Amino acid sequence: MKHLFAIAMSVCMLLPSLAWSESTTHVDKAKSSTTTWLAITDSLEYASSWEQTAELFQKAVPKQNWQSQLEKTRLPLGAVKSREFKVAETARVLPGVPEGQYVVLQYETQFEKSPKMIETVTSTLDGDGTWKVVGYYIKQAK
């Protein structure tokens, strides 16, 4: 009985570290894919940035709408001067999207013609097993 209890306790003690490890891996992969996606967006390749988004995003936002929205919001800001990663959070449930695996990343970004901005990029584990952007939001930093 003592051995069974010891085994059960060992397993219980390992579960949080396994969950943390999975979460860390998800954040690392999502962050890597987001960095690539932001570089495409920064180079004004808006159609290509849409093509690199998750299927869920593509179904919700037509390519033309995405291009025109980025032209209205990003072009006036000018080129990116600096971007600093701030925080990442994992989630299974977010408003307005089906339950899934999500990582919400925030960056503090300085553009050429604007005050500091906060970019929030949400990535999801897409149907093809890769992390892809499913949301992008930009606002002035406080």
mmCIF file of C-alpha atoms in Angstrom, residues 22 32 55 68 77 85 87 91 103 107:
data_model
loop_
_atom_site.group_PDB
_atom_site.id
_atom_site.type_symbol
_atom_site.label_atom_id
_atom_site.label_comp_id
_atom_site.label_asym_id
_atom_site.label_seq_id
_atom_site.Cartn_x
_atom_site.Cartn_y
_atom_site.Cartn_z
ATOM 1 C CA GLU A 22 3.368 21.429 -22.788
ATOM 2 C CA SER A 32 8.122 31.508 -33.433
ATOM 3 C CA GLU A 55 -8.324 28.545 -41.329
ATOM 4 C CA SER A 68 -7.819 47.111 -46.578
ATOM 5 C CA LEU A 77 2.169 54.110 -38.487
ATOM 6 C CA PHE A 85 7.933 40.747 -26.548
ATOM 7 C CA VAL A 87 3.911 38.409 -22.278
ATOM 8 C CA ALA A 91 -5.996 29.497 -23.180
ATOM 9 C CA VAL A 103 -1.601 31.454 -27.177
ATOM 10 C CA TYR A 107 4.432 43.033 -27.935
#
